[in-house]
DNA sequence: TTAACATATCATAATATCATGATATGACAA
DNA sequence: TTGTCATATCATGATATTATGATATGTTAA
């Protein structure tokens, strides 16, 4: 094993079909760059929490104030408010102040689409 | 508001509009149940990691074997293999054995749709 | 003013997730 | 057989995320 240096693993992997090198260089050119993957994973991370999904689900039906969300989900106000902050920070929900209330809604249709396609996927 | 007879927190929250009670009971009926939110959040959690997103991005272009994925992303085999296991376990990718190689592909079009709508969302 | 209410933020302990080294499996060739 | 390659699994320390109690902010009514 000592003469088999692994620092250049391309050389000793997967050489059964010599097309692999071409395949790799071709697909490499067509993917987004590091910063976009990073941003996108932060975005999707938001959907990876049941409380946030419940809020998204509610807001896909209609706009709601914080206390209605708390009540509909039977969650305490701190939890909901914290998750709304995260949703806001990630551009998934927006809100309008109405007196002492805050009325939340989904930012755009992308959010609803992603939620619904995901739901469809797990239900089939 | 003559006779407050409800025992829970409804009574002292958000009574400015008396429609709130109706709103809450209406939207409550229209959301999935706990287990579906739980399953759906597990599903979306998978998209919340840049390495897995990169793999999904590659496989949305074409089917690839593990070593090609490693090479295209410049990641070690353990990392890729572990993430593929997670992707498999969550029904996001599938694979076919071809000799000693494993050729991976996306499970269905839902995966590609979610990935692309997400990308569109962060790019606008 | 003051009190009550709706919402937001901070701090934190429990829990989950990450990349990766070590190691195992299974296929093929010599 | 034995060795090598392609891939999978296990174990783990570092890091991130969770729900929630305590507390703060801002609005309205009395």
GROMACS .gro file of C-alpha atoms (C1' of nucleotides) in nm:
model
  308
    1UNK     CA    1   0.000   0.000   0.000
    2UNK     CA    2   0.300   0.232   0.046
    3UNK     CA    3   0.365   0.286  -0.322
    4UNK     CA    4  -0.003   0.355  -0.387
    5UNK     CA    5  -0.035   0.721  -0.305
    6UNK     CA    6  -0.392   0.847  -0.278
    7UNK     CA    7  -0.340   1.219  -0.323
    8UNK     CA    8  -0.461   1.202  -0.679
    9UNK     CA    9  -0.755   0.970  -0.649
   10UNK     CA   10  -0.877   1.038  -1.002
   11UNK     CA   11  -0.602   0.815  -1.131
   12UNK     CA   12  -0.702   0.503  -0.952
   13UNK     CA   13  -1.078   0.518  -0.937
   14UNK     CA   14  -1.338   0.397  -1.170
   15UNK     CA   15  -1.137   0.347  -1.485
   16UNK     CA   16  -1.349   0.064  -1.620
   17UNK     CA   17  -1.511   0.291  -1.876
   18UNK     CA   18  -1.287   0.563  -2.004
   19UNK     CA   19  -1.593   0.779  -2.062
   20UNK     CA   20  -1.606   0.861  -1.689
   21UNK     CA   21  -1.355   1.141  -1.717
   22UNK     CA   22  -1.570   1.308  -1.982
   23UNK     CA   23  -1.887   1.256  -1.782
   24UNK     CA   24  -1.732   1.418  -1.477
   25UNK     CA   25  -1.599   1.723  -1.655
   26UNK     CA   26  -1.929   1.766  -1.838
   27UNK     CA   27  -2.155   1.759  -1.532
   28UNK     CA   28  -1.912   1.972  -1.330
   29UNK     CA   29  -1.969   2.258  -1.571
   30UNK     CA   30  -2.344   2.247  -1.528
   31UNK     CA   31  -2.390   2.275  -1.152
   32UNK     CA   32  -2.423   2.599  -0.952
   33UNK     CA   33  -2.128   2.720  -0.751
   34UNK     CA   34  -2.049   2.670  -0.385
   35UNK     CA   35  -2.220   2.984  -0.257
   36UNK     CA   36  -2.548   2.899  -0.426
   37UNK     CA   37  -2.553   2.550  -0.276
   38UNK     CA   38  -2.483   2.702   0.059
   39UNK     CA   39  -2.763   2.952   0.027
   40UNK     CA   40  -3.004   2.694  -0.110
   41UNK     CA   41  -2.935   2.450   0.172
   42UNK     CA   42  -3.003   2.724   0.427
   43UNK     CA   43  -3.330   2.788   0.250
   44UNK     CA   44  -3.439   2.423   0.246
   45UNK     CA   45  -3.328   2.375   0.607
   46UNK     CA   46  -3.624   2.592   0.701
   47UNK     CA   47  -3.865   2.333   0.565
   48UNK     CA   48  -3.696   2.065   0.776
   49UNK     CA   49  -3.880   2.139   1.096
   50UNK     CA   50  -4.235   2.030   1.169
   51UNK     CA   51  -4.334   2.347   1.353
   52UNK     CA   52  -4.222   2.566   1.065
   53UNK     CA   53  -4.396   2.338   0.816
   54UNK     CA   54  -4.717   2.368   1.015
   55UNK     CA   55  -4.692   2.745   1.001
   56UNK     CA   56  -4.627   2.730   0.626
   57UNK     CA   57  -4.921   2.497   0.588
   58UNK     CA   58  -5.152   2.735   0.774
   59UNK     CA   59  -5.034   3.037   0.579
   60UNK     CA   60  -5.087   2.854   0.252
   61UNK     CA   61  -5.458   2.853   0.345
   62UNK     CA   62  -5.480   3.214   0.460
   63UNK     CA   63  -5.291   3.497   0.623
   64UNK     CA   64  -5.293   3.483   1.003
   65UNK     CA   65  -5.178   3.676   1.307
   66UNK     CA   66  -4.934   3.525   1.557
   67UNK     CA   67  -5.193   3.441   1.819
   68UNK     CA   68  -5.414   3.258   1.569
   69UNK     CA   69  -5.113   3.049   1.466
   70UNK     CA   70  -5.040   2.969   1.830
   71UNK     CA   71  -5.396   2.864   1.887
   72UNK     CA   72  -5.440   2.664   1.568
   73UNK     CA   73  -5.122   2.468   1.639
   74UNK     CA   74  -5.155   2.460   2.018
   75UNK     CA   75  -4.804   2.596   2.061
   76UNK     CA   76  -4.679   2.858   2.302
   77UNK     CA   77  -4.614   3.208   2.181
   78UNK     CA   78  -4.237   3.198   2.221
   79UNK     CA   79  -4.201   2.895   2.000
   80UNK     CA   80  -4.417   3.039   1.725
   81UNK     CA   81  -4.255   3.381   1.743
   82UNK     CA   82  -3.909   3.230   1.724
   83UNK     CA   83  -3.998   3.019   1.424
   84UNK     CA   84  -4.162   3.317   1.255
   85UNK     CA   85  -3.840   3.508   1.301
   86UNK     CA   86  -3.649   3.230   1.128
   87UNK     CA   87  -3.908   3.216   0.850
   88UNK     CA   88  -3.885   3.592   0.806
   89UNK     CA   89  -3.505   3.593   0.805
   90UNK     CA   90  -3.512   3.336   0.527
   91UNK     CA   91  -3.763   3.520   0.314
   92UNK     CA   92  -4.030   3.254   0.351
   93UNK     CA   93  -4.294   3.463   0.522
   94UNK     CA   94  -4.363   3.836   0.535
   95UNK     CA   95  -4.586   4.035   0.768
   96UNK     CA   96  -4.784   4.354   0.801
   97UNK     CA   97  -4.830   4.534   1.130
   98UNK     CA   98  -5.196   4.598   1.210
   99UNK     CA   99  -5.215   4.784   1.538
  100UNK     CA  100  -5.057   4.561   1.797
  101UNK     CA  101  -5.103   4.258   1.579
  102UNK     CA  102  -4.877   4.120   1.307
  103UNK     CA  103  -5.044   3.951   1.011
  104UNK     CA  104  -4.821   3.694   0.845
  105UNK     CA  105  -4.834   3.556   0.490
  106UNK     CA  106  -4.615   3.349   0.261
  107UNK     CA  107  -4.358   3.549   0.065
  108UNK     CA  108  -4.447   3.406  -0.276
  109UNK     CA  109  -4.584   3.107  -0.464
  110UNK     CA  110  -4.250   2.922  -0.464
  111UNK     CA  111  -4.298   2.847  -0.098
  112UNK     CA  112  -4.642   2.702  -0.152
  113UNK     CA  113  -4.521   2.499  -0.450
  114UNK     CA  114  -4.231   2.346  -0.263
  115UNK     CA  115  -4.453   2.261   0.032
  116UNK     CA  116  -4.718   2.102  -0.190
  117UNK     CA  117  -4.482   1.904  -0.411
  118UNK     CA  118  -4.311   1.771  -0.098
  119UNK     CA  119  -4.643   1.670   0.052
  120UNK     CA  120  -4.741   1.500  -0.273
  121UNK     CA  121  -4.411   1.314  -0.275
  122UNK     CA  122  -4.446   1.165   0.071
  123UNK     CA  123  -4.813   1.077   0.020
  124UNK     CA  124  -4.765   0.861  -0.287
  125UNK     CA  125  -6.861   3.987   2.437
  126UNK     CA  126  -7.116   3.939   2.712
  127UNK     CA  127  -7.043   3.595   2.848
  128UNK     CA  128  -6.697   3.448   2.820
  129UNK     CA  129  -6.750   3.079   2.871
  130UNK     CA  130  -6.443   2.922   2.712
  131UNK     CA  131  -6.189   2.798   2.959
  132UNK     CA  132  -5.871   2.813   2.753
  133UNK     CA  133  -5.647   3.091   2.633
  134UNK     CA  134  -5.885   3.188   2.354
  135UNK     CA  135  -6.046   3.413   2.607
  136UNK     CA  136  -5.759   3.647   2.657
  137UNK     CA  137  -5.591   3.650   2.322
  138UNK     CA  138  -5.660   3.845   2.014
  139UNK     CA  139  -6.024   3.934   2.068
  140UNK     CA  140  -6.016   4.251   1.865
  141UNK     CA  141  -6.196   4.081   1.578
  142UNK     CA  142  -6.439   3.818   1.689
  143UNK     CA  143  -6.381   3.637   1.358
  144UNK     CA  144  -6.056   3.494   1.498
  145UNK     CA  145  -6.222   3.202   1.665
  146UNK     CA  146  -6.385   3.104   1.336
  147UNK     CA  147  -6.060   3.153   1.143
  148UNK     CA  148  -5.872   2.924   1.378
  149UNK     CA  149  -6.125   2.642   1.371
  150UNK     CA  150  -6.154   2.670   0.994
  151UNK     CA  151  -5.781   2.648   0.916
  152UNK     CA  152  -5.726   2.378   1.179
  153UNK     CA  153  -5.949   2.147   0.980
  154UNK     CA  154  -5.753   2.195   0.662
  155UNK     CA  155  -5.398   2.106   0.768
  156UNK     CA  156  -5.239   1.758   0.760
  157UNK     CA  157  -5.196   1.572   1.084
  158UNK     CA  158  -4.893   1.546   1.309
  159UNK     CA  159  -4.740   1.236   1.151
  160UNK     CA  160  -4.747   1.387   0.804
  161UNK     CA  161  -4.572   1.703   0.920
  162UNK     CA  162  -4.316   1.487   1.090
  163UNK     CA  163  -4.255   1.280   0.779
  164UNK     CA  164  -4.250   1.585   0.555
  165UNK     CA  165  -3.998   1.766   0.771
  166UNK     CA  166  -3.769   1.462   0.762
  167UNK     CA  167  -3.800   1.468   0.386
  168UNK     CA  168  -3.716   1.838   0.352
  169UNK     CA  169  -3.433   1.809   0.603
  170UNK     CA  170  -3.248   1.613   0.337
  171UNK     CA  171  -3.241   1.918   0.110
  172UNK     CA  172  -3.092   2.125   0.392
  173UNK     CA  173  -2.733   2.014   0.342
  174UNK     CA  174  -2.506   2.149   0.067
  175UNK     CA  175  -2.338   1.816  -0.003
  176UNK     CA  176  -2.669   1.641  -0.056
  177UNK     CA  177  -2.794   1.928  -0.271
  178UNK     CA  178  -2.483   1.898  -0.487
  179UNK     CA  179  -2.551   1.529  -0.536
  180UNK     CA  180  -2.914   1.604  -0.625
  181UNK     CA  181  -2.797   1.873  -0.865
  182UNK     CA  182  -2.560   1.631  -1.040
  183UNK     CA  183  -2.821   1.357  -1.063
  184UNK     CA  184  -3.072   1.603  -1.208
  185UNK     CA  185  -2.831   1.627  -1.505
  186UNK     CA  186  -2.760   1.256  -1.543
  187UNK     CA  187  -2.726   0.928  -1.358
  188UNK     CA  188  -2.383   0.875  -1.205
  189UNK     CA  189  -2.179   0.618  -1.015
  190UNK     CA  190  -2.041   0.694  -0.670
  191UNK     CA  191  -1.686   0.755  -0.783
  192UNK     CA  192  -1.797   1.005  -1.048
  193UNK     CA  193  -1.991   1.195  -0.783
  194UNK     CA  194  -1.684   1.198  -0.557
  195UNK     CA  195  -1.471   1.330  -0.836
  196UNK     CA  196  -1.716   1.588  -0.969
  197UNK     CA  197  -1.763   1.733  -0.621
  198UNK     CA  198  -1.407   1.676  -0.495
  199UNK     CA  199  -1.533   1.494  -0.187
  200UNK     CA  200  -1.403   1.179  -0.025
  201UNK     CA  201  -1.580   0.851  -0.078
  202UNK     CA  202  -1.698   0.811   0.280
  203UNK     CA  203  -1.876   1.145   0.278
  204UNK     CA  204  -2.049   1.078  -0.052
  205UNK     CA  205  -2.144   0.724   0.041
  206UNK     CA  206  -2.289   0.834   0.372
  207UNK     CA  207  -2.495   1.106   0.210
  208UNK     CA  208  -2.614   0.865  -0.057
  209UNK     CA  209  -2.731   0.634   0.216
  210UNK     CA  210  -2.932   0.916   0.369
  211UNK     CA  211  -3.072   1.009   0.028
  212UNK     CA  212  -3.167   0.646  -0.034
  213UNK     CA  213  -3.326   0.603   0.307
  214UNK     CA  214  -3.542   0.907   0.234
  215UNK     CA  215  -3.650   0.793  -0.107
  216UNK     CA  216  -3.474   1.076  -0.287
  217UNK     CA  217  -3.233   0.870  -0.494
  218UNK     CA  218  -3.235   0.510  -0.616
  219UNK     CA  219  -2.957   0.299  -0.762
  220UNK     CA  220  -2.882   0.004  -0.984
  221UNK     CA  221  -2.589  -0.227  -0.926
  222UNK     CA  222  -2.369  -0.264  -1.234
  223UNK     CA  223  -2.088  -0.503  -1.152
  224UNK     CA  224  -1.896  -0.351  -0.866
  225UNK     CA  225  -2.038  -0.010  -0.943
  226UNK     CA  226  -2.361   0.151  -0.828
  227UNK     CA  227  -2.536   0.391  -1.062
  228UNK     CA  228  -2.749   0.645  -0.882
  229UNK     CA  229  -3.045   0.845  -1.010
  230UNK     CA  230  -3.320   1.065  -0.866
  231UNK     CA  231  -3.628   0.875  -0.749
  232UNK     CA  232  -3.880   1.087  -0.941
  233UNK     CA  233  -3.956   1.428  -1.084
  234UNK     CA  234  -4.075   1.570  -0.751
  235UNK     CA  235  -3.715   1.583  -0.636
  236UNK     CA  236  -3.602   1.775  -0.940
  237UNK     CA  237  -3.900   2.012  -0.914
  238UNK     CA  238  -3.835   2.095  -0.552
  239UNK     CA  239  -3.467   2.150  -0.620
  240UNK     CA  240  -3.535   2.376  -0.918
  241UNK     CA  241  -3.812   2.582  -0.757
  242UNK     CA  242  -3.585   2.636  -0.457
  243UNK     CA  243  -3.300   2.747  -0.679
  244UNK     CA  244  -3.532   2.981  -0.865
  245UNK     CA  245  -3.650   3.126  -0.536
  246UNK     CA  246  -3.306   3.214  -0.404
  247UNK     CA  247  -3.188   3.351  -0.740
  248UNK     CA  248  -3.460   3.613  -0.779
  249DT     C1'  249  -4.993   5.782   3.351
  250DT     C1'  250  -5.069   5.261   3.425
  251DA     C1'  251  -5.220   4.802   3.292
  252DA     C1'  252  -5.299   4.454   2.975
  253DC     C1'  253  -5.203   4.258   2.556
  254DA     C1'  254  -4.952   4.100   2.119
  255DT     C1'  255  -4.528   4.013   1.978
  256DA     C1'  256  -4.007   3.983   1.982
  257DT     C1'  257  -3.552   3.861   2.163
  258DC     C1'  258  -3.211   3.637   2.465
  259DA     C1'  259  -3.004   3.246   2.707
  260DT     C1'  260  -2.958   2.759   2.748
  261DA     C1'  261  -2.974   2.260   2.804
  262DA     C1'  262  -3.115   1.866   2.538
  263DT     C1'  263  -3.084   1.672   2.110
  264DA     C1'  264  -2.953   1.616   1.619
  265DT     C1'  265  -2.642   1.645   1.236
  266DC     C1'  266  -2.193   1.688   1.018
  267DA     C1'  267  -1.757   1.516   0.798
  268DT     C1'  268  -1.441   1.175   0.837
  269DG     C1'  269  -1.121   0.793   0.999
  270DA     C1'  270  -1.141   0.303   1.054
  271DT     C1'  271  -1.321  -0.092   0.887
  272DA     C1'  272  -1.628  -0.418   0.634
  273DT     C1'  273  -1.843  -0.617   0.212
  274DG     C1'  274  -1.875  -0.780  -0.237
  275DA     C1'  275  -1.713  -0.810  -0.724
  276DC     C1'  276  -1.372  -0.913  -1.044
  277DA     C1'  277  -0.910  -1.025  -1.217
  278DA     C1'  278  -0.474  -1.259  -1.183
  279DT     C1'  279  -0.682  -1.806  -0.354
  280DT     C1'  280  -0.516  -1.326  -0.313
  281DG     C1'  281  -0.531  -0.844  -0.420
  282DT     C1'  282  -0.757  -0.446  -0.565
  283DC     C1'  283  -1.132  -0.168  -0.653
  284DA     C1'  284  -1.603   0.039  -0.569
  285DT     C1'  285  -1.896   0.096  -0.224
  286DA     C1'  286  -2.112   0.067   0.249
  287DT     C1'  287  -2.127   0.098   0.750
  288DC     C1'  288  -1.977   0.221   1.216
  289DA     C1'  289  -1.799   0.528   1.569
  290DT     C1'  290  -1.702   0.992   1.717
  291DG     C1'  291  -1.594   1.465   1.830
  292DA     C1'  292  -1.726   1.918   1.661
  293DT     C1'  293  -2.097   2.196   1.554
  294DA     C1'  294  -2.589   2.330   1.486
  295DT     C1'  295  -3.072   2.332   1.605
  296DT     C1'  296  -3.459   2.268   1.911
  297DA     C1'  297  -3.824   2.425   2.245
  298DT     C1'  298  -3.890   2.711   2.610
  299DG     C1'  299  -3.836   3.013   3.036
  300DA     C1'  300  -3.722   3.480   3.132
  301DT     C1'  301  -3.745   3.921   2.975
  302DA     C1'  302  -3.806   4.322   2.659
  303DT     C1'  303  -4.063   4.613   2.320
  304DG     C1'  304  -4.443   4.842   2.140
  305DT     C1'  305  -4.959   4.937   2.117
  306DT     C1'  306  -5.396   5.051   2.295
  307DA     C1'  307  -5.738   5.145   2.645
  308DA     C1'  308  -5.865   5.319   3.091
   0.00000   0.00000   0.00000
